[in-house]
N, CA, C and O atoms as a DFTB+ gen file, in Angstrom:
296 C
 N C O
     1  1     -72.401     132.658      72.071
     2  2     -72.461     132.423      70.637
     3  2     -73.897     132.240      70.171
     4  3     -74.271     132.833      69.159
     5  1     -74.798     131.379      70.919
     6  2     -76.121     131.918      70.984
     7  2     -76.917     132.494      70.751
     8  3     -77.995     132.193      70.240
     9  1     -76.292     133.973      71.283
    10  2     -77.101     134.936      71.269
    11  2     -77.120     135.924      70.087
    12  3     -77.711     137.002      70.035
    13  1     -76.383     135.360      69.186
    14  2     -76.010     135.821      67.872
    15  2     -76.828     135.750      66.659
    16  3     -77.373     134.665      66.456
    17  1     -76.974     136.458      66.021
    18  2     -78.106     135.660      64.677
    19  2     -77.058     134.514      64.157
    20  3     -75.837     134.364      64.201
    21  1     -78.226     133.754      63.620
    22  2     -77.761     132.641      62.668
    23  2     -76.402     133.059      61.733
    24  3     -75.338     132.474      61.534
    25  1     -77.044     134.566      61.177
    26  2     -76.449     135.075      59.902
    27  2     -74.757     135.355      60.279
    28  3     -73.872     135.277      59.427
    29  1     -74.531     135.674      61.650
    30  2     -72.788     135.446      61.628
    31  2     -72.482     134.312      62.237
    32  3     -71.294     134.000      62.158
    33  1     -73.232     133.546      62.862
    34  2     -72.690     132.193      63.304
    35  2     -71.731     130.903      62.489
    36  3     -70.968     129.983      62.784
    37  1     -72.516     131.711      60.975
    38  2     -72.002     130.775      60.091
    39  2     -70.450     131.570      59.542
    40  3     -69.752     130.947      58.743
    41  1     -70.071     132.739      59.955
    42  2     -68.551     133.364      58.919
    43  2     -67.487     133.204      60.392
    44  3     -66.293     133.504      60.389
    45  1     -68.200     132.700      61.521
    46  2     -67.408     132.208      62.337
    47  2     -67.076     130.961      62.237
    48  3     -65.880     130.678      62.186
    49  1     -67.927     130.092      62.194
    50  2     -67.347     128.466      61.207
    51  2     -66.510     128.299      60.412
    52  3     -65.629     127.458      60.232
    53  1     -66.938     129.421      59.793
    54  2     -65.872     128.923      58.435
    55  2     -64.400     129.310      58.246
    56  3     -63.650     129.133      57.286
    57  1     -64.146     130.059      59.787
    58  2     -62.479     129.873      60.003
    59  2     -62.585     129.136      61.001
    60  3     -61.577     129.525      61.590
    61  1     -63.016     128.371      61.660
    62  2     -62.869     126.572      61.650
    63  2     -61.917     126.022      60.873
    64  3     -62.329     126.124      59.717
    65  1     -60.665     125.394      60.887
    66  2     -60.330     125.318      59.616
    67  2     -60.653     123.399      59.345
    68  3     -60.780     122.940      58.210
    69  1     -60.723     122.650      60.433
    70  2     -60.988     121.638      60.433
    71  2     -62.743     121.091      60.528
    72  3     -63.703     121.713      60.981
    73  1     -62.689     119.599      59.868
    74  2     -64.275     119.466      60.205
    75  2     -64.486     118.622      61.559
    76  3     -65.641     118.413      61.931
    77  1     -63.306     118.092      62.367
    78  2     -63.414     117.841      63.740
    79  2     -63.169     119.031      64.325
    80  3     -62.924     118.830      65.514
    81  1     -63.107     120.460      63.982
    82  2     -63.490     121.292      64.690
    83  2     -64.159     121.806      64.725
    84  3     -64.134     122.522      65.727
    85  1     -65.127     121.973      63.988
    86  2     -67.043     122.046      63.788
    87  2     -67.355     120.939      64.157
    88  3     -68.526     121.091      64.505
    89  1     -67.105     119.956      64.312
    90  2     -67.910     119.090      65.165
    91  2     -67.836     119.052      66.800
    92  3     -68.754     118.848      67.594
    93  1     -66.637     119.278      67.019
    94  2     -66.166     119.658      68.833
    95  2     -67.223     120.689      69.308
    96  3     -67.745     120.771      70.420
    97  1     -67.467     121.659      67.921
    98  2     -68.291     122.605      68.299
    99  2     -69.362     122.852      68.241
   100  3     -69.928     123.709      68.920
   101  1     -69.914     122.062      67.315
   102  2     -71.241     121.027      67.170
   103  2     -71.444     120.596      68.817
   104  3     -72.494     120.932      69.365
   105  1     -70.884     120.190      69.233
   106  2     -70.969     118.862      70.087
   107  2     -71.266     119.520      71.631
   108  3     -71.433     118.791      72.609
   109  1     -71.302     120.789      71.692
   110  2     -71.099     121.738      72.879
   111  2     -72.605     121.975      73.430
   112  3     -72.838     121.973      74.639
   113  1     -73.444     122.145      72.614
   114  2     -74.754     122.659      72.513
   115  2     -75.823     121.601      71.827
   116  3     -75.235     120.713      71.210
   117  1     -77.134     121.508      71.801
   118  2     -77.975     120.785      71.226
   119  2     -78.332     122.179      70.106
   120  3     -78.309     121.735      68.959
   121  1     -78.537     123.167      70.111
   122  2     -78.951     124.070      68.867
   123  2     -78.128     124.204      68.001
   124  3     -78.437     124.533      66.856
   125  1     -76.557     123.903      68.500
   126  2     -75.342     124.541      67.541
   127  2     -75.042     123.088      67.472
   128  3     -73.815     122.994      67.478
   129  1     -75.532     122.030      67.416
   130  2     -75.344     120.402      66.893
   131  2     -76.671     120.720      66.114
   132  3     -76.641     119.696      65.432
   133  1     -77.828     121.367      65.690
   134  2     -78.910     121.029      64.892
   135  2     -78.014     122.021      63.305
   136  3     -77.994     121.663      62.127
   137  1     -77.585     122.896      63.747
   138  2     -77.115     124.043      62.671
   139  2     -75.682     123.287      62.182
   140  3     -75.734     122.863      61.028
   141  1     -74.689     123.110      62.743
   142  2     -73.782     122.578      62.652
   143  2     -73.411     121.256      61.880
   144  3     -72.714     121.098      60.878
   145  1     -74.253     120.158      62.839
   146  2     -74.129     118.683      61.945
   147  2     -74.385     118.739      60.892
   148  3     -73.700     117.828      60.429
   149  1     -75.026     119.264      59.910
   150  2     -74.937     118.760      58.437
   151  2     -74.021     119.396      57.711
   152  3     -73.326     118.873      56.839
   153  1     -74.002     120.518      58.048
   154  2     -72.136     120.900      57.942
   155  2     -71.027     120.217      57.722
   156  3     -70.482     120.049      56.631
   157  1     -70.598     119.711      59.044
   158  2     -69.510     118.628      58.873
   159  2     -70.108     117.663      58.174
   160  3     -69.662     117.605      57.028
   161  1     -71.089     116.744      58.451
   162  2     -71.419     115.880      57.517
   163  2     -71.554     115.367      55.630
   164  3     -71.462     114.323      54.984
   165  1     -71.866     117.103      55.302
   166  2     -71.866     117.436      54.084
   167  2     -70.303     117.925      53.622
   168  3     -70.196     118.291      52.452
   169  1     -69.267     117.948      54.348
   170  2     -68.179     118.935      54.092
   171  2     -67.612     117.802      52.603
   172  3     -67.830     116.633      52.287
   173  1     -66.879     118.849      52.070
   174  2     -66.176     118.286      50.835
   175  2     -64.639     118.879      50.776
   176  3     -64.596     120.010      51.262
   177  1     -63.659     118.507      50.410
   178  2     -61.965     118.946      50.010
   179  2     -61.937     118.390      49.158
   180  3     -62.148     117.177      49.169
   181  1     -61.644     119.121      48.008
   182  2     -60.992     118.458      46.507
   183  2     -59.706     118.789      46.430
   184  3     -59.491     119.966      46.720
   185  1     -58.735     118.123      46.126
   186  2     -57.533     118.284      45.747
   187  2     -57.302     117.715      44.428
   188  3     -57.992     116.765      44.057
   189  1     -56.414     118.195      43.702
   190  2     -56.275     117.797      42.498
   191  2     -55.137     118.671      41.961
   192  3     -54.994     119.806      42.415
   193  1     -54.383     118.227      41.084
   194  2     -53.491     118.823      39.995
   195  2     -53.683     119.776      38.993
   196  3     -53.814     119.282      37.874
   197  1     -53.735     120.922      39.053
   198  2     -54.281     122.028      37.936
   199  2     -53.311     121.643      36.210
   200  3     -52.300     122.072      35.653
   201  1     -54.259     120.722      35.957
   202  2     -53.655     120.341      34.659
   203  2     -54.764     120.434      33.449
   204  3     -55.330     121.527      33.450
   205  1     -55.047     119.854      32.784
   206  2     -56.069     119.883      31.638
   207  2     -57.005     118.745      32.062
   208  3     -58.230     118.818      31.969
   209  1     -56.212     117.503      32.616
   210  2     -56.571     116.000      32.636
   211  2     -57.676     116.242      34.281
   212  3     -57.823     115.338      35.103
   213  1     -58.111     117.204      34.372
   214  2     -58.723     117.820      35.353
   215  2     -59.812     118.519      35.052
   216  3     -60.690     118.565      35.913
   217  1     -59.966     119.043      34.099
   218  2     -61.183     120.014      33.184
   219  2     -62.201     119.418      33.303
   220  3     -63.242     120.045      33.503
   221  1     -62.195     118.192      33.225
   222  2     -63.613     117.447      33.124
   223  2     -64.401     117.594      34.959
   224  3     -65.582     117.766      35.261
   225  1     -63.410     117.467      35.690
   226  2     -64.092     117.860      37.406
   227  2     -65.022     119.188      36.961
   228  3     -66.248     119.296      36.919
   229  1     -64.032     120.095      36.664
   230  2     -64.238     121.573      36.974
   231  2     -65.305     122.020      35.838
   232  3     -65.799     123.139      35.977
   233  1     -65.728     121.185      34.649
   234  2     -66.751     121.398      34.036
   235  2     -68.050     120.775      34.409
   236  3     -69.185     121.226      34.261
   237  1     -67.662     119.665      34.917
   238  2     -69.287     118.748      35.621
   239  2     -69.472     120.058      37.062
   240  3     -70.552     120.570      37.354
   241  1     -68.463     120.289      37.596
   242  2     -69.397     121.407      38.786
   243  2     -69.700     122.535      38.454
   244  3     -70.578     123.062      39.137
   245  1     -69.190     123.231      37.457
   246  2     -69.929     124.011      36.673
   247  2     -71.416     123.835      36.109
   248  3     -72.453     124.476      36.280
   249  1     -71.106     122.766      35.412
   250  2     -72.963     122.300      34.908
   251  2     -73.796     122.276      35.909
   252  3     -74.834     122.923      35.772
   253  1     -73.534     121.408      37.383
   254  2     -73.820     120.926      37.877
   255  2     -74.176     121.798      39.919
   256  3     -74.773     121.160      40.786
   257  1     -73.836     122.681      40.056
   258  2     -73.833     123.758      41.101
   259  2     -73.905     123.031      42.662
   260  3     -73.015     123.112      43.509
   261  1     -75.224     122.292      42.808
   262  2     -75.192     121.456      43.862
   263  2     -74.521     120.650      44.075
   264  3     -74.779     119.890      45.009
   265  1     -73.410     120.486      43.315
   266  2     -71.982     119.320      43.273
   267  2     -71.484     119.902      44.384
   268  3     -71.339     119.291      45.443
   269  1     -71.098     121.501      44.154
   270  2     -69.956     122.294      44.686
   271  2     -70.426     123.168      46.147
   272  3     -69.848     123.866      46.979
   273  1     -71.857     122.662      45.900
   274  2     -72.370     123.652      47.349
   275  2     -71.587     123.496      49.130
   276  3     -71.524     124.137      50.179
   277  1     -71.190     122.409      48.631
   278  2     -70.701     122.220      50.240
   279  2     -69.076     122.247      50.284
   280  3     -68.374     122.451      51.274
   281  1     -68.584     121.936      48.685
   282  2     -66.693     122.177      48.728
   283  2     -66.575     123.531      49.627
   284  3     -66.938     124.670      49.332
   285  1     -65.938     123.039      50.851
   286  2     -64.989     124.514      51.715
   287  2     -63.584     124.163      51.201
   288  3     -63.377     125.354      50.968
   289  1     -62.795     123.762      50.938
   290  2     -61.302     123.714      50.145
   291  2     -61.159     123.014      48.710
   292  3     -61.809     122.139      48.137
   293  1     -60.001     123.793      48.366
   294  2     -59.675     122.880      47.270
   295  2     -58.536     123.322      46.844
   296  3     -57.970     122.764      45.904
């Protein structure tokens, strides 16, 4: 996995579907724990009710971009 560029290391993560499973995999290597850890660390899941009483989330991360940089679900 290594021997891979950076540039697909990361579209293999991201069917990871868990963030204790980027970290297991973090945890294998000291280079793929430097790339990895802030990953899990930064990870975000929003859940919420697609209602109106919700608009106000979905307009502050709109304004706001670096809110949403790290949401992987929602």
């Amino acid at each position: 996995l290594l021997s891979i560029p950076l540039e697909l290391v990361q579209p293999i993560v991201d069917h990871l579907e868990k963030p204790s499973h980027i970290l297991a995999l973090a945890l294998t290597c000291r280079s793929l724990k430097e790339i990895l850890i802030p990953s899990v660390l930064n990870y975000r899941e929003i859940t919420t009710i697609w209602e109106i009483s919700s608009l106000p989330l979905w307009e502050r991360m709109a304004q706001n971009p670096s809110l949403a940089q790290n949401v992987r679900s929602l």
